mmCIF file of C-alpha atoms and ligand atoms in Angstrom:
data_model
loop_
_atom_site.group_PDB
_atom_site.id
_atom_site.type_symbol
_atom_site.label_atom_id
_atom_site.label_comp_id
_atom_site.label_asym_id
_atom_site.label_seq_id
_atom_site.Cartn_x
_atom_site.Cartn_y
_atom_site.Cartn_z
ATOM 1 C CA UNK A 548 117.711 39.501 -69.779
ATOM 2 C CA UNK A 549 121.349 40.340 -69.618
ATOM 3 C CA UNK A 550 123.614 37.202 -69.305
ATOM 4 C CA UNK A 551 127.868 38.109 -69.016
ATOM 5 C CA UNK A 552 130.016 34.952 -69.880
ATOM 6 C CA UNK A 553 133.576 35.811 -68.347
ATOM 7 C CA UNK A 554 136.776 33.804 -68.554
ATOM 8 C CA UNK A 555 136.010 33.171 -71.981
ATOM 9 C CA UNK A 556 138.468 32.338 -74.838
ATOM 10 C CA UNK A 557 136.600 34.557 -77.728
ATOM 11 C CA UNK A 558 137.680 33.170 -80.897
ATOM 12 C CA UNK A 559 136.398 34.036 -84.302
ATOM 13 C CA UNK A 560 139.437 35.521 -86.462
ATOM 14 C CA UNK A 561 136.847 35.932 -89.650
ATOM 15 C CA UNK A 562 135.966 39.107 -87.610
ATOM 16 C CA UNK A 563 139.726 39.418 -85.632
ATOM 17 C CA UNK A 564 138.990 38.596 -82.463
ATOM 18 C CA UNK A 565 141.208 35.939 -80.787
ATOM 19 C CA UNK A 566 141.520 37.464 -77.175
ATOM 20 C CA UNK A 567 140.938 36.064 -73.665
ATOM 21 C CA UNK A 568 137.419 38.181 -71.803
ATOM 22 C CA UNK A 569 133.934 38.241 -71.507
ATOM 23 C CA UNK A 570 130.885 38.302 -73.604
ATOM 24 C CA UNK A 571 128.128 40.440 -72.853
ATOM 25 C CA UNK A 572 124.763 39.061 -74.497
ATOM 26 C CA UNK A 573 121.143 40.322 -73.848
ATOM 27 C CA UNK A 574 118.192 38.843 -75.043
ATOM 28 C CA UNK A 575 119.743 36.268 -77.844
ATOM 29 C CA UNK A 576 121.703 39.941 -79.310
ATOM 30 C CA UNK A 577 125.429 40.169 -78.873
ATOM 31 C CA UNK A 578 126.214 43.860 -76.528
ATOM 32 C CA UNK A 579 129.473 43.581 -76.009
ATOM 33 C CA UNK A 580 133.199 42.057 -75.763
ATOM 34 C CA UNK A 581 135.000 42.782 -72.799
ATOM 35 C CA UNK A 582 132.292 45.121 -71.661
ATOM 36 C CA UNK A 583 130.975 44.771 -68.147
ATOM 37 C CA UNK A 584 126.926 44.914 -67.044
ATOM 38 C CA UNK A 585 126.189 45.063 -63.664
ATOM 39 C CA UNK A 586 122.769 43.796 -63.652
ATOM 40 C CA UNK A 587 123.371 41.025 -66.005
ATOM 41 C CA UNK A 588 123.938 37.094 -64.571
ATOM 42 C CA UNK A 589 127.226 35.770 -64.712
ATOM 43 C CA UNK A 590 128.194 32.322 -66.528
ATOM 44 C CA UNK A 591 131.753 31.729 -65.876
ATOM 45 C CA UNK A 592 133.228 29.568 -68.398
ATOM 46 C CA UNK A 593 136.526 28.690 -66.722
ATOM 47 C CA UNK A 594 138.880 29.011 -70.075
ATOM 48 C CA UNK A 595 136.375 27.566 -72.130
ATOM 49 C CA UNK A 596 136.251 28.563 -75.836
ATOM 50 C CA UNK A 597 133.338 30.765 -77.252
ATOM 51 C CA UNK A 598 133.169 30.892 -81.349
ATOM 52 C CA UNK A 599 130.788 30.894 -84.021
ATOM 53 C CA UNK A 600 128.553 27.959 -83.664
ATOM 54 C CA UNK A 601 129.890 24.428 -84.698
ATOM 55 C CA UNK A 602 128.932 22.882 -88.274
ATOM 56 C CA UNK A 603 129.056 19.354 -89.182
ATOM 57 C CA UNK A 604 130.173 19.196 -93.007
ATOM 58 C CA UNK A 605 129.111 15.902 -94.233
ATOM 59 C CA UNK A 606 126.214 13.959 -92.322
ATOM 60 C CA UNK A 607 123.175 12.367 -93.863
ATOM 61 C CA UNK A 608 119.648 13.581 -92.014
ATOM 62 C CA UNK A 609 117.216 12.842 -95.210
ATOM 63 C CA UNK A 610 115.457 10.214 -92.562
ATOM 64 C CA UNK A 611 112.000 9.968 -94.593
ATOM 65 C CA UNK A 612 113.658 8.658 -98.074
ATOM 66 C CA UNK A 613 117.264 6.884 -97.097
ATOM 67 C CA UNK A 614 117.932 3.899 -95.041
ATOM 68 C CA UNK A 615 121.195 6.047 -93.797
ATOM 69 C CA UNK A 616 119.679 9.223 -92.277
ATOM 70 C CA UNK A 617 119.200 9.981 -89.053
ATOM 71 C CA UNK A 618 117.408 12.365 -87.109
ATOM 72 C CA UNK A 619 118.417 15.728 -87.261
ATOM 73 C CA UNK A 620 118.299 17.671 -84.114
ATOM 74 C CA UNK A 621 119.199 14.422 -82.504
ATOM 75 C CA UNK A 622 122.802 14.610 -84.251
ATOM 76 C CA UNK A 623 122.611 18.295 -84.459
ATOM 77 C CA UNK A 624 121.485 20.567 -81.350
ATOM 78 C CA UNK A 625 120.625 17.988 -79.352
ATOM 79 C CA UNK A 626 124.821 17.672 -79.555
ATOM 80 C CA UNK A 627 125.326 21.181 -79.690
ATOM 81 C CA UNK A 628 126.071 21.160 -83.323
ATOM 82 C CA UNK A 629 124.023 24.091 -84.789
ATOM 83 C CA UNK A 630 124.505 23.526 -88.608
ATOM 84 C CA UNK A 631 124.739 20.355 -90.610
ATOM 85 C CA UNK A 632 124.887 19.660 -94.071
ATOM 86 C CA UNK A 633 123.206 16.933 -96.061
ATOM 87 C CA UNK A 634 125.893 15.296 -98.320
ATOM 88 C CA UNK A 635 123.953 14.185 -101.119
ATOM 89 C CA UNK A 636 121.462 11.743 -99.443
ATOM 90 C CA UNK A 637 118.844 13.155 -101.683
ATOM 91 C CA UNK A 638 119.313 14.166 -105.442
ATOM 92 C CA UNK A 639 116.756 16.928 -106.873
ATOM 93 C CA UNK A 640 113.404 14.252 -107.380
ATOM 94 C CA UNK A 641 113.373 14.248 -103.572
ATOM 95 C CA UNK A 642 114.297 17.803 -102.702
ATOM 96 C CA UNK A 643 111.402 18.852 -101.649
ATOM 97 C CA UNK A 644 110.481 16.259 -99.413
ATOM 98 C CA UNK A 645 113.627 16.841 -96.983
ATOM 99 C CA UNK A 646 113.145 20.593 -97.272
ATOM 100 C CA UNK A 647 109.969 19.961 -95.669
ATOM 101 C CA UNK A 648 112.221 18.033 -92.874
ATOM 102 C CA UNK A 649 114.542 21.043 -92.836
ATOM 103 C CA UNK A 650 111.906 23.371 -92.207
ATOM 104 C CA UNK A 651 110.568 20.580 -88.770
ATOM 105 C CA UNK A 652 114.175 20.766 -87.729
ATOM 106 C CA UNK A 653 115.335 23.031 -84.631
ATOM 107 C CA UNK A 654 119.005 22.928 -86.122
ATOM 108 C CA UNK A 655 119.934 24.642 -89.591
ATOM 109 C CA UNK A 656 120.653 22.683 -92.387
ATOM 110 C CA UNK A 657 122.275 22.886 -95.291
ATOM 111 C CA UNK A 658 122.541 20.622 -98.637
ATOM 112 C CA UNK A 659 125.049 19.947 -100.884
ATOM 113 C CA UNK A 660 122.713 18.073 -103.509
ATOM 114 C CA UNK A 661 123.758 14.657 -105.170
ATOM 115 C CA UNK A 662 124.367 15.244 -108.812
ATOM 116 C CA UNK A 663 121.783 12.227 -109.513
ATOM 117 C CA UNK A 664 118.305 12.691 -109.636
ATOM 118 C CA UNK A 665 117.907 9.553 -107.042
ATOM 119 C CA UNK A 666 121.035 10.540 -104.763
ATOM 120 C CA UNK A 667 120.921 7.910 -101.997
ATOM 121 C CA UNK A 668 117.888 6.462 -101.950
ATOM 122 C CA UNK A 669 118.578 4.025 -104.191
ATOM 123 C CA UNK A 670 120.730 1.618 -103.885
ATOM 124 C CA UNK A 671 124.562 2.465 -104.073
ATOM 125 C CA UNK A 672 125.157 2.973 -107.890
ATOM 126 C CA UNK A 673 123.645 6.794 -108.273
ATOM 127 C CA UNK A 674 126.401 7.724 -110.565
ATOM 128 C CA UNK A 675 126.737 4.303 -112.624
ATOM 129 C CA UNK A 676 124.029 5.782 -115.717
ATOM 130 C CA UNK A 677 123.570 8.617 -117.141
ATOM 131 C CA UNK A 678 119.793 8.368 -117.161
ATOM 132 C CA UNK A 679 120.011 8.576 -112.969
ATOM 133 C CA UNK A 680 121.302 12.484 -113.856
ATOM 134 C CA UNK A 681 118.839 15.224 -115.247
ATOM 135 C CA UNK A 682 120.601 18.595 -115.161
ATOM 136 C CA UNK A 683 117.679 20.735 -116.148
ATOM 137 C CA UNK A 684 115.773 19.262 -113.595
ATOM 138 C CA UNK A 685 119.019 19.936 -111.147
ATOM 139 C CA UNK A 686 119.726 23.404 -112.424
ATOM 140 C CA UNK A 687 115.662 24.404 -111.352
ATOM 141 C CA UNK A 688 115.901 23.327 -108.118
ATOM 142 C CA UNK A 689 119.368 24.665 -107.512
ATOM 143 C CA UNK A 690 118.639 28.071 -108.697
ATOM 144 C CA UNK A 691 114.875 27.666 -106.803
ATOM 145 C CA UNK A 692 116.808 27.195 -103.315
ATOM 146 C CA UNK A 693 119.838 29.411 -103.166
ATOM 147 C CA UNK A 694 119.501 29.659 -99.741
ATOM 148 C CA UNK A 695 120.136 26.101 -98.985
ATOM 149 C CA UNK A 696 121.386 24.280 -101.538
ATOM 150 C CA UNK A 697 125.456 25.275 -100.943
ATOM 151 C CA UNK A 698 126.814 22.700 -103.366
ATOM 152 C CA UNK A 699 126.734 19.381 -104.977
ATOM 153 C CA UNK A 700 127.625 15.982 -104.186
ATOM 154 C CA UNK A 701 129.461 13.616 -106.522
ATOM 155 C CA UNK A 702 131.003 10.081 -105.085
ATOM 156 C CA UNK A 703 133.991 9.247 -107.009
ATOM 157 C CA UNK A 704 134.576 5.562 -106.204
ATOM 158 C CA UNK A 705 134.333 2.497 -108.164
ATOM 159 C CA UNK A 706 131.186 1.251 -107.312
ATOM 160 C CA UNK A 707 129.357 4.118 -107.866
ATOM 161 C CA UNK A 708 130.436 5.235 -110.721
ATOM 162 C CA UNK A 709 130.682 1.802 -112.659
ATOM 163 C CA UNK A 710 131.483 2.066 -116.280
ATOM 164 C CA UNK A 711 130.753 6.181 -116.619
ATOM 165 C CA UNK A 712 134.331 6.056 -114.233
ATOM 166 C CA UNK A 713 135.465 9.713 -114.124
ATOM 167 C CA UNK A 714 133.255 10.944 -116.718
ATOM 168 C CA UNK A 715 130.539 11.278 -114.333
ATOM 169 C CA UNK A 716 132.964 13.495 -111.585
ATOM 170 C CA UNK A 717 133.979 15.559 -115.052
ATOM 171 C CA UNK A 718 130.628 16.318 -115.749
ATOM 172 C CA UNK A 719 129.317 16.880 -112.469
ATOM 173 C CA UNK A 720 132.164 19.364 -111.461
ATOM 174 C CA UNK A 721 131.426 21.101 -115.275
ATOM 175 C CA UNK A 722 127.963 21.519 -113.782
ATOM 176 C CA UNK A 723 128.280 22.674 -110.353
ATOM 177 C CA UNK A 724 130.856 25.701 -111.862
ATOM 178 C CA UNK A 725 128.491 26.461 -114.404
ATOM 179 C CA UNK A 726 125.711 27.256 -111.543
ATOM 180 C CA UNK A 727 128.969 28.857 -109.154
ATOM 181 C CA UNK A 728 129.126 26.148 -106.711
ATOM 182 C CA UNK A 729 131.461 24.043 -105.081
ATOM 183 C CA UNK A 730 131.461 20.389 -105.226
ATOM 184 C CA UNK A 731 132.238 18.017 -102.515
ATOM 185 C CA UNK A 732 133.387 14.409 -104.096
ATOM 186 C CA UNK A 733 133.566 11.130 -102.193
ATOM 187 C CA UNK A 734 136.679 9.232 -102.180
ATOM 188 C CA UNK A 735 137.373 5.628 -101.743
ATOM 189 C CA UNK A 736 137.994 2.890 -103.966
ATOM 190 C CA UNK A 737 139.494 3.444 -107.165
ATOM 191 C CA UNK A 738 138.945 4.142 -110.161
ATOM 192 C CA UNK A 739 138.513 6.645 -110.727
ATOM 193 C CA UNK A 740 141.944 7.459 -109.399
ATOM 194 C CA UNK A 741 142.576 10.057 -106.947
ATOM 195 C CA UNK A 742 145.175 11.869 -109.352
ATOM 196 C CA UNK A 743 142.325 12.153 -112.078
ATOM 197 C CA UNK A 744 139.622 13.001 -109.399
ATOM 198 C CA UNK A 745 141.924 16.040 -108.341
ATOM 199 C CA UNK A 746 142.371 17.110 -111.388
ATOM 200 C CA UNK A 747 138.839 17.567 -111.887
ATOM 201 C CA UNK A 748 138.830 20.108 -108.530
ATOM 202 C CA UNK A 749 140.084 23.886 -107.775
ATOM 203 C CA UNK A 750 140.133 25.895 -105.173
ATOM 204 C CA UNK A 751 136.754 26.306 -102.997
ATOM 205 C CA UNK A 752 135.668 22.659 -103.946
ATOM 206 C CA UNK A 753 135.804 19.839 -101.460
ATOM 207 C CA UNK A 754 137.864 16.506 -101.373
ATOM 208 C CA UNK A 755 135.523 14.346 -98.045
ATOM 209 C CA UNK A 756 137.160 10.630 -96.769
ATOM 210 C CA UNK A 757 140.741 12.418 -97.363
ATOM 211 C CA UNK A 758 142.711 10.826 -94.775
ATOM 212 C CA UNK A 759 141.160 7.231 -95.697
ATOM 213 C CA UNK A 760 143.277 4.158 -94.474
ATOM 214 C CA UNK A 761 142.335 2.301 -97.799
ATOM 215 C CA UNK A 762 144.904 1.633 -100.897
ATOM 216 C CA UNK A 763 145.561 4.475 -103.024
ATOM 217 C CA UNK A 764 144.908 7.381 -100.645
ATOM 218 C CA UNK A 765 147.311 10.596 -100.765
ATOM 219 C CA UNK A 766 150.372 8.749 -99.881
ATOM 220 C CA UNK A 767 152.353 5.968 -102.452
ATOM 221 C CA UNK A 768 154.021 3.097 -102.333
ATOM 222 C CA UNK A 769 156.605 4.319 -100.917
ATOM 223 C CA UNK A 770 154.577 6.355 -98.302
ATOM 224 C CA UNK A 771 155.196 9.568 -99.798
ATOM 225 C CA UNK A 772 152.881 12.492 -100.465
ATOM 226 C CA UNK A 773 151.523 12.252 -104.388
ATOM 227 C CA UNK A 774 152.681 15.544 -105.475
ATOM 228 C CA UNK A 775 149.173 16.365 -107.243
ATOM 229 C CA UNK A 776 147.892 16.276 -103.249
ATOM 230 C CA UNK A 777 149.923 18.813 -102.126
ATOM 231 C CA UNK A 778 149.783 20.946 -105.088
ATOM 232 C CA UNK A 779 145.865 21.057 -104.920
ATOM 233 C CA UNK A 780 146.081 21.611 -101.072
ATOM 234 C CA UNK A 781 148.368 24.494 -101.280
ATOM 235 C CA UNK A 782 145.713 25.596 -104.344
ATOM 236 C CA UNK A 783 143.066 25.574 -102.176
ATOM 237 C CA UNK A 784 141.371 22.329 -102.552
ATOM 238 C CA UNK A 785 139.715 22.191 -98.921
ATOM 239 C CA UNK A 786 140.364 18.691 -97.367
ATOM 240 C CA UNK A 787 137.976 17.217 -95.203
ATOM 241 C CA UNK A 788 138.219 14.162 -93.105
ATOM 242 C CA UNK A 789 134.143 12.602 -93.112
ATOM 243 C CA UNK A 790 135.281 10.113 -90.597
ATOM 244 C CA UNK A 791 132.205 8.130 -91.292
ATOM 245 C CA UNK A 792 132.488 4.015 -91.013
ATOM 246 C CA UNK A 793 135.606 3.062 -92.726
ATOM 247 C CA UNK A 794 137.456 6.455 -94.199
ATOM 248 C CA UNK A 795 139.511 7.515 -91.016
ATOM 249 C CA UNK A 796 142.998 6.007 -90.318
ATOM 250 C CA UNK A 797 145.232 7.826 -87.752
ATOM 251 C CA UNK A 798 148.381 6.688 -89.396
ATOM 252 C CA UNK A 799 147.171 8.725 -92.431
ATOM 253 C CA UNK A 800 146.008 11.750 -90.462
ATOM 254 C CA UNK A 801 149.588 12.043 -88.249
ATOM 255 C CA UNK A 802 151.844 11.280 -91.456
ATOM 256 C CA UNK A 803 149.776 14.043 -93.359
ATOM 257 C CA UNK A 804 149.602 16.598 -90.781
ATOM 258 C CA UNK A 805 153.973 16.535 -89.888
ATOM 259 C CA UNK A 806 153.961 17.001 -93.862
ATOM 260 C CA UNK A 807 152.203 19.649 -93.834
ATOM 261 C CA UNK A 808 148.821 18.776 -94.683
ATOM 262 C CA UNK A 809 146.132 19.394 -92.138
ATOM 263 C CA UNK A 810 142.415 19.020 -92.378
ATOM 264 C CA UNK A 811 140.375 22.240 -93.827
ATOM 265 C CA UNK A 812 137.321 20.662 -92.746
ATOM 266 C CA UNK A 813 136.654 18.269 -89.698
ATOM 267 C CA UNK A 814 133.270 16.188 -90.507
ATOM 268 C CA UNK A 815 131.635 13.045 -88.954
ATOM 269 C CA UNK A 816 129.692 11.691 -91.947
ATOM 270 C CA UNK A 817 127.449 10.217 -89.854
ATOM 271 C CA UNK A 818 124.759 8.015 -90.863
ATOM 272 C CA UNK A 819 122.456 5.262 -89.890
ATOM 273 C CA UNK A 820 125.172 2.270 -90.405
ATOM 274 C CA UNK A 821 127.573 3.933 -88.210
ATOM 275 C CA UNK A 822 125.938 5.871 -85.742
ATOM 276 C CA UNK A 823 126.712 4.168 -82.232
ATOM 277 C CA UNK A 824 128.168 1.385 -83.434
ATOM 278 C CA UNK A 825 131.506 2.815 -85.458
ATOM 279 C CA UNK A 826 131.143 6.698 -84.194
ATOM 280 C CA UNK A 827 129.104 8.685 -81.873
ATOM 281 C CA UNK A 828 129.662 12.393 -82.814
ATOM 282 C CA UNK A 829 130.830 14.927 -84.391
ATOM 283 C CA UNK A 830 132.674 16.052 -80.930
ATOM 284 C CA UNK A 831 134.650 12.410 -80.804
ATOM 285 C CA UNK A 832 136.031 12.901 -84.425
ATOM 286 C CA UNK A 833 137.592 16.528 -83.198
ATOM 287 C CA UNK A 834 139.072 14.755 -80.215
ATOM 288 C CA UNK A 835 140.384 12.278 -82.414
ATOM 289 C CA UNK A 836 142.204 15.004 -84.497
ATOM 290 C CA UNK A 837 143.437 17.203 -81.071
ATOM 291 C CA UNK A 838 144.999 13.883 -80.592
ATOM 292 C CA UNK A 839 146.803 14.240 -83.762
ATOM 293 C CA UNK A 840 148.612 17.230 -82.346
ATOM 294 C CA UNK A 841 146.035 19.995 -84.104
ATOM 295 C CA UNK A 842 146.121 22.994 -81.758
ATOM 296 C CA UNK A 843 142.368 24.583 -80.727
ATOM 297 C CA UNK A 844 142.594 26.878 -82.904
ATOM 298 C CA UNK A 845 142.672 24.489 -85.763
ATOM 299 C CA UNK A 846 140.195 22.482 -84.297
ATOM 300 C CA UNK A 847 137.919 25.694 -84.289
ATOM 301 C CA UNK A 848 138.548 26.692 -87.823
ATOM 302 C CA UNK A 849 137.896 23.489 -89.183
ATOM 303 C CA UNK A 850 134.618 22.746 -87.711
ATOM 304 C CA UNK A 851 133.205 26.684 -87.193
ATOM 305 C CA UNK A 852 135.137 29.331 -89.329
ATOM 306 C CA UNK A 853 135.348 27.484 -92.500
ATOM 307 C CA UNK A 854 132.482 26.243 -92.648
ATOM 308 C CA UNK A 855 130.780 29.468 -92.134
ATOM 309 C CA UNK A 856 132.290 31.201 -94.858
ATOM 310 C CA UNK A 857 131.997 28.568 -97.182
ATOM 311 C CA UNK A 858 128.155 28.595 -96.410
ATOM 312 C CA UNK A 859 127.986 31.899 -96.142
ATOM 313 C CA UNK A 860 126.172 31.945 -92.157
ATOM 314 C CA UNK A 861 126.137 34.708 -89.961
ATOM 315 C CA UNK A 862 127.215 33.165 -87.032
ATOM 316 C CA UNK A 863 130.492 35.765 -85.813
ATOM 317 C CA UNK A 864 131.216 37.399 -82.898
ATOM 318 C CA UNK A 865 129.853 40.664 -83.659
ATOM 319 C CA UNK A 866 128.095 43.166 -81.905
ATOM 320 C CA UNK A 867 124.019 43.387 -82.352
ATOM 321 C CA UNK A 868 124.054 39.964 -84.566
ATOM 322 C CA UNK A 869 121.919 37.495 -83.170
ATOM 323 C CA UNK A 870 124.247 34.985 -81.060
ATOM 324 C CA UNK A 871 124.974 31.851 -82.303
ATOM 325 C CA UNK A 872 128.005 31.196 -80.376
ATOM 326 C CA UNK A 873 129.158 27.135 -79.411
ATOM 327 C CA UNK A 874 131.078 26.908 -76.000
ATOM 328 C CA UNK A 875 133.974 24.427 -77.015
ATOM 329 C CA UNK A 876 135.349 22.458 -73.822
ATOM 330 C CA UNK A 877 139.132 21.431 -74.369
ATOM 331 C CA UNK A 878 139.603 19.436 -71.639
ATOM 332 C CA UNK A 879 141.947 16.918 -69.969
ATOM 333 C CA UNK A 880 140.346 13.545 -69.339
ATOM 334 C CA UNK A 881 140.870 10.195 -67.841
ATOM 335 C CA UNK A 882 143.245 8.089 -70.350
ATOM 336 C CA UNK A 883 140.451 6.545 -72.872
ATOM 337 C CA UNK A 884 141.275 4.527 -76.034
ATOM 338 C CA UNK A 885 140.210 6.234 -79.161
ATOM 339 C CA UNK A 886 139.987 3.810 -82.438
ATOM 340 C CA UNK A 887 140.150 4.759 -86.074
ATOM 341 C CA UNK A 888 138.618 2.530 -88.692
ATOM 342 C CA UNK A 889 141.136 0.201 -89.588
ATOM 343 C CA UNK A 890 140.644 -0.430 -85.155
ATOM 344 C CA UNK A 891 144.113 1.339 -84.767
ATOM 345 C CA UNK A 892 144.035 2.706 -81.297
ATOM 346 C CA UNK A 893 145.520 6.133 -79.860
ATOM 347 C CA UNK A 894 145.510 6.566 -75.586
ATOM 348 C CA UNK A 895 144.229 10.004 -75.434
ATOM 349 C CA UNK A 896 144.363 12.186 -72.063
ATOM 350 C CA UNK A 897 142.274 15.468 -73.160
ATOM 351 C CA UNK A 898 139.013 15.217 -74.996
ATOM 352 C CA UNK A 899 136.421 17.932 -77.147
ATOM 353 C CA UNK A 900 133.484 18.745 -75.648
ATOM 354 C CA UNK A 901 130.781 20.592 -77.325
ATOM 355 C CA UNK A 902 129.286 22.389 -74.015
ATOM 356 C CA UNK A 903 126.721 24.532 -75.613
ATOM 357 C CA UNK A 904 124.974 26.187 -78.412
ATOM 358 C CA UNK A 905 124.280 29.756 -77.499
ATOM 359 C CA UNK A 906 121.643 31.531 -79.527
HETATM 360 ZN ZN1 ZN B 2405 128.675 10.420 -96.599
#
């Protein structure tokens, strides 16, 4: 079966195409761009956006083993989402029990693996001893699942680390380059400071919680940019925001993006203590940032085209792949409230909508 989605904004600049037209699809293959079939059925998708298929960065799905995950079709295709990744809700003792989720699930997932053995499945202090952390046992698994496990997950704050402070982030990030991966570290309360978590990080790695609303984020005092900040984002440090419960403030996002600084990565970090009662999706965090003044284009690349290549899927727009294409509604709405977690409010009059996952 031939199906023809016209009026289509085709956006996936990974493989240049950024043009207004229609997609010709038959049977789950991509045929064509702009190309016409006359016996194929027509979806008209009135200025709606077509691009590689949305990924959540940070969530935690590991439902059998942590009190935080939740299900994961119901926060991934059910919502049109078609990749998430795990962000460290299980360290490599558990591994194999949520691969045997992964392989249940209808939407793909991905892992960035805690750097302790227990990652979050016990209690909150995975980082605090250095008997919690077994690299041999880490490097096995690693090198038995290159086709899932995409990094590894290290939380940086005070509480988790305890005394091992930013000895722990050193020697996780010594770890993860030693096996070529990137790490995505957790930031919050200090120590360890952000200055000396940064310094840990280079290009390709991941800072999540970045536009936090708690003391000591990426502004001073004096509310200007920390220097270090800037320098790693123009280095390629990739910044995500990981909304999650209490790590998104609005005045953050705004005062970083007119300096400059915009989000590499838009995540929800959702889990079970938030879900529904702090944050609802993935697609209410983008509308959050569109209300921040990032243009769809931005939106796209932070939540489809980076993520892609830094997971290495093959989700473009290019002829005879598979499809696996999201539909991206930016629309105008009635004026709705939109809170951040310190309960700061922005009156919003256009909204995201994830329409659909085409594959
Ligand atoms: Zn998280």
């Amino acid at each position: 079966m031939k199906t023809l989605y016209i009026n289509a904004n085709l956006y996936d600049p990974a493989h240049d195409i950024d043009t207004a037209g229609n997609l010709l699809i038959e049977d789950g293959v991509i045929l064509g761009i702009n190309q016409f079939a006359e016996d194929a059925e027509i979806v008209d998708l009135k200025g709606k956006w077509l691009c590689p298929s949305i990924t959540d960065m940070h969530v935690h799905c590991f439902k059998e083993m942590s009190d935080l995950g939740l299900d994961m079709d119901e926060i991934g295709v059910d919502m049109h989402v078609g990749t998430l990744v795990d962000a460290g809700s299980s360290g490599c003792r558990d591994i194999e029990t949520l691969l045997q989720q992964i392989e249940e699930a209808a939407t793909r997932i991905k892992v960035f693996i805690n750097y302790s053995s227990v990652g979050l499945t016990h209690g909150n202090q995975e980082l605090a001893d250095w008997s919690l952390i077994d690299e041999n046992a880490l490097r096995e698994v690693v090198q038995r699942y290159p086709g899932i496990i995409k990094g590894i997950k290290l939380r940086a704050s005070a509480s988790v680390v305890g005394k091992l402070g930013i000895e722990v982030i050193r020697a996780g990030k010594a770890f993860a380059k030693e096996l070529g991966l990137p790490v995505m570290v957790h930031i919050g309360n200090e120590p360890p400071q952000l200055e000396e978590v940064l310094n840990c990080l280079e290009k390709g790695d991941i800072v999540t919680h970045i536009f936090h609303g708690k003391p000591k984020g990426i502004f001073d005092e004096e509310g200007r940019l920390k220097p270090l900040v800037e320098e790693k984002y123009r280095e390629g440090v990739l910044f995500d925001v990981g909304h999650g419960a209490a790590s998104f403030s609005f005045d953050v996002c705004e005062k970083a993006i007119r300096e400059g600084i915009k989000p590499s990565l838009i995540s929800s970090d959702l889990h079970k203590r938030n879900y529904l009662s702090k944050l609802h999706s993935l697609s209410e965090v983008v509308s959050k940032l569109y209300a921040c003044g990032l243009s769809e284009r931005q939106l796209i690349d932070a939540i489809s085209i980076r993520p892609a290549a830094l997971l290495g899927l093959q989700n473009g727009l290019q002829i005879a792949h598979q499809a696996d294409l999201s539909v991206i509604d930016f629309q105008a709405c009635e004026p709705m409230i939109l809170k951040d977690s310190q309960g700061h409010e922005r009156l919003c009059r256009k909204q995201v909508v994830f329409e659909a996952l085409i594959r």
